[in-house]
Tab-separated table of C-alpha atoms in Angstrom:
chain	number	residue	atom	x	y	z
A	6	ALA	CA	-127.478	-22.336	27.191
A	7	ILE	CA	-127.886	-19.019	25.372
A	8	ALA	CA	-128.591	-20.777	22.078
A	9	ALA	CA	-131.170	-23.063	23.717
A	10	LYS	CA	-132.916	-20.079	25.332
A	11	SER	CA	-132.850	-18.176	22.017
A	12	LEU	CA	-134.365	-21.106	20.169
A	13	LYS	CA	-137.134	-21.380	22.769
A	14	GLU	CA	-137.891	-17.655	22.388
A	15	VAL	CA	-137.942	-17.829	18.592
A	16	ARG	CA	-140.307	-20.794	18.649
A	17	TYR	CA	-142.620	-18.955	21.035
A	18	HIS	CA	-142.729	-15.838	18.846
A	19	LEU	CA	-143.271	-17.901	15.695
A	20	ARG	CA	-146.176	-19.741	17.310
A	21	HIS	CA	-147.658	-16.513	18.700
A	22	ALA	CA	-147.433	-14.628	15.384
A	23	SER	CA	-148.762	-17.597	13.407
A	24	ASP	CA	-151.712	-18.047	15.754
A	25	TRP	CA	-152.679	-14.381	15.415
A	26	LEU	CA	-152.366	-14.409	11.633
A	27	VAL	CA	-154.680	-17.419	11.493
A	28	ARG	CA	-157.158	-15.729	13.846
A	29	PHE	CA	-157.205	-12.580	11.739
A	30	GLY	CA	-157.369	-14.440	8.428
A	31	ASP	CA	-160.134	-16.749	9.621
A	32	GLY	CA	-162.001	-14.034	11.518
A	33	THR	CA	-164.429	-11.471	10.219
A	34	ASP	CA	-164.419	-10.132	6.673
A	35	GLU	CA	-162.782	-6.986	8.074
A	36	SER	CA	-159.994	-8.825	9.893
A	37	HIS	CA	-159.383	-11.032	6.854
A	38	ALA	CA	-159.092	-8.008	4.556
A	39	ARG	CA	-156.741	-6.222	6.952
A	40	ALA	CA	-154.542	-9.304	7.386
A	41	GLN	CA	-154.332	-9.711	3.621
A	42	ALA	CA	-153.482	-6.030	3.170
A	43	ALA	CA	-150.746	-6.349	5.811
A	44	LEU	CA	-149.265	-9.392	4.062
A	45	ASN	CA	-149.388	-7.633	0.701
A	46	HIS	CA	-147.602	-4.617	2.147
A	47	LEU	CA	-145.023	-6.269	4.416
A	48	LEU	CA	-144.071	-9.607	2.869
A	49	PRO	CA	-142.026	-8.091	0.024
A	50	TYR	CA	-139.648	-6.620	2.609
A	51	CYS	CA	-138.753	-10.164	3.676
A	52	GLN	CA	-136.769	-10.557	0.448
A	53	GLU	CA	-133.950	-8.817	2.277
A	54	PHE	CA	-133.574	-11.853	4.559
A	55	TRP	CA	-131.962	-13.756	1.687
A	56	ILE	CA	-129.487	-11.091	0.560
A	57	GLY	CA	-126.227	-11.556	2.433
A	58	SER	CA	-124.205	-8.593	3.633
A	59	ASP	CA	-120.431	-8.601	3.351
A	60	ALA	CA	-120.166	-9.670	6.999
A	61	GLU	CA	-122.658	-12.500	6.496
A	62	THR	CA	-120.849	-13.691	3.384
A	63	GLN	CA	-117.529	-13.702	5.248
A	64	ALA	CA	-119.135	-15.617	8.129
A	65	VAL	CA	-120.322	-18.314	5.713
A	66	GLN	CA	-116.880	-18.521	4.116
A	67	SER	CA	-115.228	-18.933	7.508
A	68	SER	CA	-117.854	-21.519	8.593
A	69	THR	CA	-119.060	-19.301	11.437
A	70	GLY	CA	-122.367	-18.275	9.836
A	71	ALA	CA	-125.319	-19.824	8.070
A	72	ASP	CA	-125.816	-19.691	4.325
A	73	LEU	CA	-129.004	-17.641	4.069
A	74	ALA	CA	-130.076	-19.235	0.808
A	75	SER	CA	-130.117	-22.656	2.488
A	76	LEU	CA	-132.725	-21.404	4.997
A	77	LYS	CA	-135.154	-19.966	2.445
A	78	ALA	CA	-136.982	-23.161	1.459
A	79	ASP	CA	-137.874	-24.013	5.081
A	80	TRP	CA	-138.912	-20.402	5.760
A	81	ASP	CA	-141.088	-20.368	2.634
A	82	ALA	CA	-142.746	-23.623	3.707
A	83	LEU	CA	-143.553	-22.229	7.180
A	84	VAL	CA	-144.963	-19.015	5.713
A	85	ASP	CA	-146.961	-20.851	3.048
A	86	ASP	CA	-148.470	-23.246	5.600
A	87	THR	CA	-149.497	-20.422	7.921
A	88	VAL	CA	-150.875	-18.248	5.117
A	89	GLN	CA	-152.884	-21.179	3.794
A	90	GLU	CA	-154.229	-22.037	7.254
A	91	ALA	CA	-155.248	-18.381	7.631
A	92	THR	CA	-157.168	-18.599	4.321
A	93	LEU	CA	-155.020	-15.792	2.921
A	94	GLN	CA	-153.091	-15.510	-0.337
A	95	ARG	CA	-149.345	-15.057	-0.418
A	96	PRO	CA	-148.591	-12.044	-2.619
A	97	ALA	CA	-146.326	-12.403	-5.615
A	98	VAL	CA	-142.746	-11.258	-5.115
A	99	GLN	CA	-142.237	-8.068	-7.069
A	100	GLY	CA	-140.759	-4.635	-7.115
A	101	TYR	CA	-138.873	-4.398	-3.837
A	102	VAL	CA	-135.135	-3.775	-4.093
A	103	PRO	CA	-133.528	-4.711	-0.783
A	104	GLN	CA	-130.806	-2.256	0.213
A	105	GLY	CA	-130.988	-2.071	4.010
A	106	LYS	CA	-127.880	-4.194	4.472
A	107	LEU	CA	-126.082	-1.723	2.237
A	108	GLY	CA	-127.018	1.107	4.603
A	109	VAL	CA	-129.709	2.547	2.322
A	110	HIS	CA	-132.906	3.103	4.330
A	111	SER	CA	-136.173	4.937	3.865
A	112	GLU	CA	-137.048	8.040	5.853
A	113	HIS	CA	-138.985	5.791	8.258
A	114	MET	CA	-135.761	4.390	9.709
A	115	GLY	CA	-134.955	7.709	11.387
A	116	PHE	CA	-138.252	7.672	13.275
A	117	LEU	CA	-137.730	4.058	14.354
A	118	LEU	CA	-134.204	4.726	15.590
A	119	ALA	CA	-135.317	7.829	17.467
A	120	GLU	CA	-138.028	5.830	19.227
A	121	MET	CA	-135.709	2.952	20.096
A	122	GLN	CA	-132.945	5.251	21.333
A	123	SER	CA	-135.151	7.618	23.348
A	124	LEU	CA	-134.839	5.744	26.643
A	125	ALA	CA	-131.053	5.482	26.465
A	126	ARG	CA	-130.774	9.149	25.543
A	127	THR	CA	-133.103	10.186	28.350
A	128	HIS	CA	-131.105	8.197	30.910
A	129	PRO	CA	-127.518	8.060	29.568
A	130	GLN	CA	-126.072	6.746	32.845
A	131	ALA	CA	-128.603	3.926	33.207
A	132	VAL	CA	-127.397	0.345	33.419
A	133	TRP	CA	-129.638	-2.548	32.468
């Protein structure tokens, strides 16, 4: 039941994000330029999806996890279809060295963690 609910949620978010990318890409010159700039900036970070951590590698070896490389072709096809429908160009893969799964993060991670942890720190006895 949890897996079915998760799959439903993922499909919803994929559809929602794809629809908005198409709207921005096919919208005004301004929205198109901003969507393209966002793709150019953010898509290289997705390379980290395909680099397995030690835990992920062990999960594949024990048949309890998915081989990330086997998912890449389908992911690329979904991204390419959406980018094309949005009349945008997929940027070339270059320059990014994924290290997040190795625990190496940019200074931005501290700000993100602080934001995400603020509620729990403000109300340490809360239960949700």
